[in-house]
Structure formats: C-alpha cells, structure tokens
C-alpha cells in the first residue's frame, strides 16, 4: 500500500512539474507586447497599404556582399506582409547605378548619418502630397558600417520605419528590430520583424485606415527602371 501511494505521489509531482513548465513556456511565448519595453510606438511615415515597393542597392556605394545582406531583411519583411496587416510587399532588385525616385521605389545609398543618438542609417521618405504616405524613399547608410551583417540589421530596422514604426531606445534586446545598433561592425542578430514588430505594424495600419480610408493603392508594376 505504501509503495502504491509513493508511486501515485511521484506521478502527481511529475504532472505538477510538467504543468508548471508548460505554464512558464506559455507565459514566455504569449507575453504581451508593451510599447516602450518590448514593442515600438507607431506614427512614422508609411507606404500605402497593399502596395509593392521595389528595393535597389546603389553601386558603387555597396558590393554584391552587401546587396545579398540587404536582401535577407527585405525578404523577411516581405514574408510578413499579410501577418502584419500592411500587405506591403517588398521586391528586391539588387544593384543599380541610379538612385530610383519612381513611385514605390527605395534605394539604399551611403552617406554621413552618425550623430549623438548613434544612428547608423536614416530613412529619407518622400511624400509628394505630404499626407504621411511614402511615394519613394532612400535609406542612407553611414560610412561607418563595415559589416554586411550589420546592413541586414539596419534594413530590418529601416523597413520597420517605412511601415510606421518608431525607434525604441529602451526596448528589451531581441524583442524588436527598432532598437539601436551599438556599432557599425557588431550585428545584433535581428534580420527581420519580431512578433512585437508585426503586432505594432498591424496597429499602425489600422490607425492609418481610420484617418486615410481611401489610400489603399496598389502599385502593380516595378517603377523607375
């Protein structure tokens, strides 16, 4: 009888430990995204919902290695188009000799952007109607960026800006692409949107639809070529 009770006790303890572990895992995976802590705020310029954005890397500012690194972030954000609620698709075209300024174009170039806030890049958004919607844009990457992997992180960050996300200086590490990089040579491992980034973009585009309900424009052809 004692042996039987002992066996039952062991089983109950094992079940309790498993349940506690499961609850911990669920808590970790379903923890809410908190603006300013694990999620960025929104309110930046955005591409129109349902649009197609053509992305180019300017030569000779960058080599093929850097273009391949930028492609990673572009494809990761493109894969999140439906889940994030923007339905903005990014098409990567690789190296170009010209800066593209057609509707739906984004060109990655070099320049001086580093400042007191340690910005290693800057999204220069152009809105022809000044209505918060981007017509074309440049991503200007600082000359201090000497590592292709860092360019992947930068593009994950700057594409987030182009979908309405703001910088998050205080956000926990790895929770968002919108935190700042430390240096131009040290990657942070974030190659696309995190779950909190997708949630924030969803909120940004819901808000955008309330204020600009008639701006869901589809650009169905690559432009500026």
CSV table of C-alpha atoms in Angstrom, one decimal:
chain,number,residue,atom,x,y,z
A,1,UNK,CA,0.0,0.0,0.0
A,2,UNK,CA,2.8,2.4,0.9
A,3,UNK,CA,4.5,1.5,-2.4
A,4,UNK,CA,1.3,2.3,-4.3
A,5,UNK,CA,0.9,5.6,-2.5
A,6,UNK,CA,4.5,6.5,-3.2
A,7,UNK,CA,4.1,5.8,-6.9
A,8,UNK,CA,0.9,7.9,-7.1
A,9,UNK,CA,2.8,10.8,-5.3
A,10,UNK,CA,5.7,10.6,-7.8
A,11,UNK,CA,3.2,10.7,-10.7
A,12,UNK,CA,1.4,13.7,-9.2
A,13,UNK,CA,4.7,15.6,-8.6
A,14,UNK,CA,5.7,14.9,-12.2
A,15,UNK,CA,2.4,16.2,-13.5
A,16,UNK,CA,2.7,19.3,-11.4
A,17,UNK,CA,6.2,19.9,-12.6
A,18,UNK,CA,5.2,19.4,-16.2
A,19,UNK,CA,2.2,21.8,-15.8
A,20,UNK,CA,4.4,24.4,-14.2
A,21,UNK,CA,6.9,24.1,-17.1
A,22,UNK,CA,4.1,24.3,-19.6
A,23,UNK,CA,2.7,27.4,-18.0
A,24,UNK,CA,6.1,29.0,-18.0
A,25,UNK,CA,6.6,28.3,-21.7
A,26,UNK,CA,3.1,29.7,-22.5
A,27,UNK,CA,3.8,32.8,-20.4
A,28,UNK,CA,7.1,33.3,-22.3
A,29,UNK,CA,5.5,32.8,-25.7
A,30,UNK,CA,2.3,34.7,-25.1
A,31,UNK,CA,3.7,37.6,-23.1
A,32,UNK,CA,2.0,40.9,-24.2
A,33,UNK,CA,3.9,43.4,-26.3
A,34,UNK,CA,4.4,46.5,-24.3
A,35,UNK,CA,5.1,49.8,-26.1
A,36,UNK,CA,8.4,51.2,-24.9
A,37,UNK,CA,9.6,47.9,-23.4
A,38,UNK,CA,9.1,45.1,-25.9
A,39,UNK,CA,7.4,46.9,-28.7
A,40,UNK,CA,8.0,50.2,-30.6
A,41,UNK,CA,5.5,53.0,-30.8
A,42,UNK,CA,4.0,54.0,-34.1
A,43,UNK,CA,3.3,57.1,-36.1
A,44,UNK,CA,6.0,57.3,-38.7
A,45,UNK,CA,5.6,57.7,-42.5
A,46,UNK,CA,4.3,54.6,-44.2
A,47,UNK,CA,3.9,53.0,-47.6
A,48,UNK,CA,0.3,52.8,-48.7
A,49,UNK,CA,-1.4,49.6,-47.7
A,50,UNK,CA,-1.4,46.9,-50.3
A,51,UNK,CA,1.5,48.5,-52.3
A,52,UNK,CA,4.5,47.0,-53.9
A,53,UNK,CA,7.9,48.5,-53.0
A,54,UNK,CA,10.9,48.0,-55.3
A,55,UNK,CA,14.2,48.0,-53.5
A,56,UNK,CA,17.6,48.7,-55.0
A,57,UNK,CA,21.2,49.0,-53.7
A,58,UNK,CA,23.3,51.7,-55.3
A,59,UNK,CA,26.6,50.7,-56.9
A,60,UNK,CA,29.4,51.7,-56.2
A,61,UNK,CA,28.3,52.5,-52.7
A,62,UNK,CA,27.9,48.8,-52.0
A,63,UNK,CA,29.2,45.5,-53.3
A,64,UNK,CA,27.4,42.3,-54.1
A,65,UNK,CA,28.1,41.0,-50.5
A,66,UNK,CA,26.2,44.0,-49.0
A,67,UNK,CA,23.4,43.6,-51.6
A,68,UNK,CA,23.0,39.9,-50.5
A,69,UNK,CA,22.9,41.0,-46.9
A,70,UNK,CA,20.2,43.6,-47.5
A,71,UNK,CA,18.1,41.0,-49.4
A,72,UNK,CA,17.7,39.0,-46.2
A,73,UNK,CA,15.9,41.7,-44.3
A,74,UNK,CA,13.8,42.6,-47.4
A,75,UNK,CA,12.6,39.1,-47.9
A,76,UNK,CA,11.8,38.6,-44.2
A,77,UNK,CA,9.7,41.8,-44.1
A,78,UNK,CA,8.0,40.8,-47.4
A,79,UNK,CA,7.1,37.4,-45.9
A,80,UNK,CA,5.3,39.2,-43.0
A,81,UNK,CA,3.2,41.4,-45.3
A,82,UNK,CA,-0.1,39.6,-44.7
A,83,UNK,CA,0.5,38.9,-41.0
A,84,UNK,CA,1.4,42.5,-40.2
A,85,UNK,CA,-1.8,43.8,-41.8
A,86,UNK,CA,0.0,46.2,-44.2
A,87,UNK,CA,0.0,43.8,-47.2
A,88,UNK,CA,3.0,45.9,-48.4
A,89,UNK,CA,5.3,43.6,-50.5
A,90,UNK,CA,9.0,44.3,-51.0
A,91,UNK,CA,10.7,43.2,-54.2
A,92,UNK,CA,14.5,43.2,-54.2
A,93,UNK,CA,16.2,44.2,-57.4
A,94,UNK,CA,19.8,44.2,-56.4
A,95,UNK,CA,22.5,46.6,-57.5
A,96,UNK,CA,21.7,49.7,-59.6
A,97,UNK,CA,23.8,52.7,-60.8
A,98,UNK,CA,21.0,55.1,-60.4
A,99,UNK,CA,19.0,56.4,-57.5
A,100,UNK,CA,15.4,55.4,-58.1
A,101,UNK,CA,12.7,58.0,-57.5
A,102,UNK,CA,9.7,56.4,-59.1
A,103,UNK,CA,6.5,55.6,-57.2
A,104,UNK,CA,7.2,52.7,-54.8
A,105,UNK,CA,11.0,52.8,-55.1
A,106,UNK,CA,13.5,52.6,-52.3
A,107,UNK,CA,17.2,53.0,-52.9
A,108,UNK,CA,19.9,52.1,-50.4
A,109,UNK,CA,22.9,54.5,-50.5
A,110,UNK,CA,25.9,55.7,-48.5
A,111,UNK,CA,26.2,58.9,-46.5
A,112,UNK,CA,27.0,60.6,-43.2
A,113,UNK,CA,24.3,59.8,-40.7
A,114,UNK,CA,26.0,59.1,-37.4
A,115,UNK,CA,25.0,61.5,-34.7
A,116,UNK,CA,24.7,61.8,-30.9
A,117,UNK,CA,22.0,59.1,-30.9
A,118,UNK,CA,24.3,56.8,-32.8
A,119,UNK,CA,22.1,56.5,-35.9
A,120,UNK,CA,23.9,54.3,-38.4
A,121,UNK,CA,21.2,54.9,-41.1
A,122,UNK,CA,18.4,57.2,-42.0
A,123,UNK,CA,15.2,56.7,-43.8
A,124,UNK,CA,14.6,59.7,-46.1
A,125,UNK,CA,10.9,59.4,-47.0
A,126,UNK,CA,9.4,61.5,-49.8
A,127,UNK,CA,5.6,62.1,-49.8
A,128,UNK,CA,4.5,64.1,-52.8
A,129,UNK,CA,1.2,65.0,-51.2
A,130,UNK,CA,2.6,65.4,-47.6
A,131,UNK,CA,-0.1,63.0,-46.4
A,132,UNK,CA,2.1,60.6,-44.3
A,133,UNK,CA,2.2,58.2,-47.3
A,134,UNK,CA,5.6,57.5,-48.9
A,135,UNK,CA,5.9,57.8,-52.7
A,136,UNK,CA,9.6,56.9,-52.8
A,137,UNK,CA,12.4,56.7,-50.3
A,138,UNK,CA,16.1,56.4,-49.7
A,139,UNK,CA,17.9,54.5,-46.9
A,140,UNK,CA,21.1,56.4,-46.3
A,141,UNK,CA,23.7,54.1,-44.5
A,142,UNK,CA,26.6,55.6,-42.7
A,143,UNK,CA,30.1,55.1,-44.0
A,144,UNK,CA,31.0,53.5,-40.6
A,145,UNK,CA,29.0,50.4,-41.5
A,146,UNK,CA,31.7,47.9,-42.5
A,147,UNK,CA,30.0,44.6,-41.9
A,148,UNK,CA,27.4,43.2,-44.3
A,149,UNK,CA,25.6,41.5,-41.4
A,150,UNK,CA,25.1,44.9,-39.9
A,151,UNK,CA,23.4,46.1,-43.1
A,152,UNK,CA,20.9,43.2,-42.7
A,153,UNK,CA,20.1,44.5,-39.2
A,154,UNK,CA,19.9,48.1,-40.5
A,155,UNK,CA,17.5,47.2,-43.2
A,156,UNK,CA,15.3,45.2,-40.8
A,157,UNK,CA,15.2,48.5,-38.8
A,158,UNK,CA,14.6,51.0,-41.6
A,159,UNK,CA,11.9,48.9,-43.3
A,160,UNK,CA,10.2,48.9,-39.9
A,161,UNK,CA,10.3,52.7,-40.1
A,162,UNK,CA,8.7,52.6,-43.6
A,163,UNK,CA,5.8,50.7,-42.1
A,164,UNK,CA,5.1,53.2,-39.3
A,165,UNK,CA,7.4,52.0,-36.5
A,166,UNK,CA,9.4,54.4,-34.4
A,167,UNK,CA,12.8,53.9,-32.7
A,168,UNK,CA,12.7,52.1,-29.3
A,169,UNK,CA,15.7,53.1,-27.3
A,170,UNK,CA,14.5,51.3,-24.1
A,171,UNK,CA,13.1,48.1,-25.6
A,172,UNK,CA,14.5,44.8,-24.4
A,173,UNK,CA,17.1,43.2,-26.5
A,174,UNK,CA,15.8,40.9,-29.3
A,175,UNK,CA,12.1,42.0,-28.8
A,176,UNK,CA,12.1,44.4,-31.8
A,177,UNK,CA,14.1,45.4,-34.8
A,178,UNK,CA,13.6,49.1,-33.8
A,179,UNK,CA,16.3,49.2,-31.1
A,180,UNK,CA,19.6,50.8,-32.0
A,181,UNK,CA,22.8,49.0,-33.0
A,182,UNK,CA,25.9,49.6,-30.9
A,183,UNK,CA,28.5,49.9,-33.7
A,184,UNK,CA,28.8,49.6,-37.5
A,185,UNK,CA,30.7,46.4,-37.1
A,186,UNK,CA,28.7,44.5,-34.5
A,187,UNK,CA,25.5,42.8,-35.7
A,188,UNK,CA,22.5,42.3,-33.3
A,189,UNK,CA,21.1,39.2,-34.8
A,190,UNK,CA,17.7,40.7,-35.8
A,191,UNK,CA,17.2,40.0,-39.5
A,192,UNK,CA,13.5,41.0,-39.8
A,193,UNK,CA,10.4,41.8,-37.9
A,194,UNK,CA,9.8,40.2,-34.5
A,195,UNK,CA,6.3,39.2,-33.3
A,196,UNK,CA,6.0,42.5,-31.5
A,197,UNK,CA,7.1,44.4,-34.6
A,198,UNK,CA,4.3,42.6,-36.6
A,199,UNK,CA,1.8,43.5,-34.0
A,200,UNK,CA,2.9,47.1,-34.0
A,201,UNK,CA,2.6,47.4,-37.8
A,202,UNK,CA,-0.9,45.9,-37.6
A,203,UNK,CA,-1.8,48.6,-35.1
A,204,UNK,CA,-0.2,51.3,-37.3
A,205,UNK,CA,-2.1,50.3,-40.4
A,206,UNK,CA,-5.4,50.0,-38.5
A,207,UNK,CA,-4.9,53.6,-37.3
A,208,UNK,CA,-3.9,54.7,-40.8
A,209,UNK,CA,-7.1,53.2,-42.3
A,210,UNK,CA,-9.2,55.3,-39.8
A,211,UNK,CA,-7.6,58.5,-40.9
A,212,UNK,CA,-6.9,57.8,-44.6
A,213,UNK,CA,-9.5,55.2,-45.6
A,214,UNK,CA,-9.1,55.8,-49.3
A,215,UNK,CA,-5.4,55.4,-49.6
A,216,UNK,CA,-5.1,51.6,-50.1
A,217,UNK,CA,-3.3,52.0,-53.5
A,218,UNK,CA,-1.8,49.1,-55.3
A,219,UNK,CA,1.4,49.8,-57.4
A,220,UNK,CA,1.3,46.7,-59.6
A,221,UNK,CA,4.4,47.3,-61.8
A,222,UNK,CA,8.0,47.9,-60.8
A,223,UNK,CA,8.7,51.6,-61.4
A,224,UNK,CA,11.7,53.9,-62.1
A,225,UNK,CA,13.6,51.3,-64.1
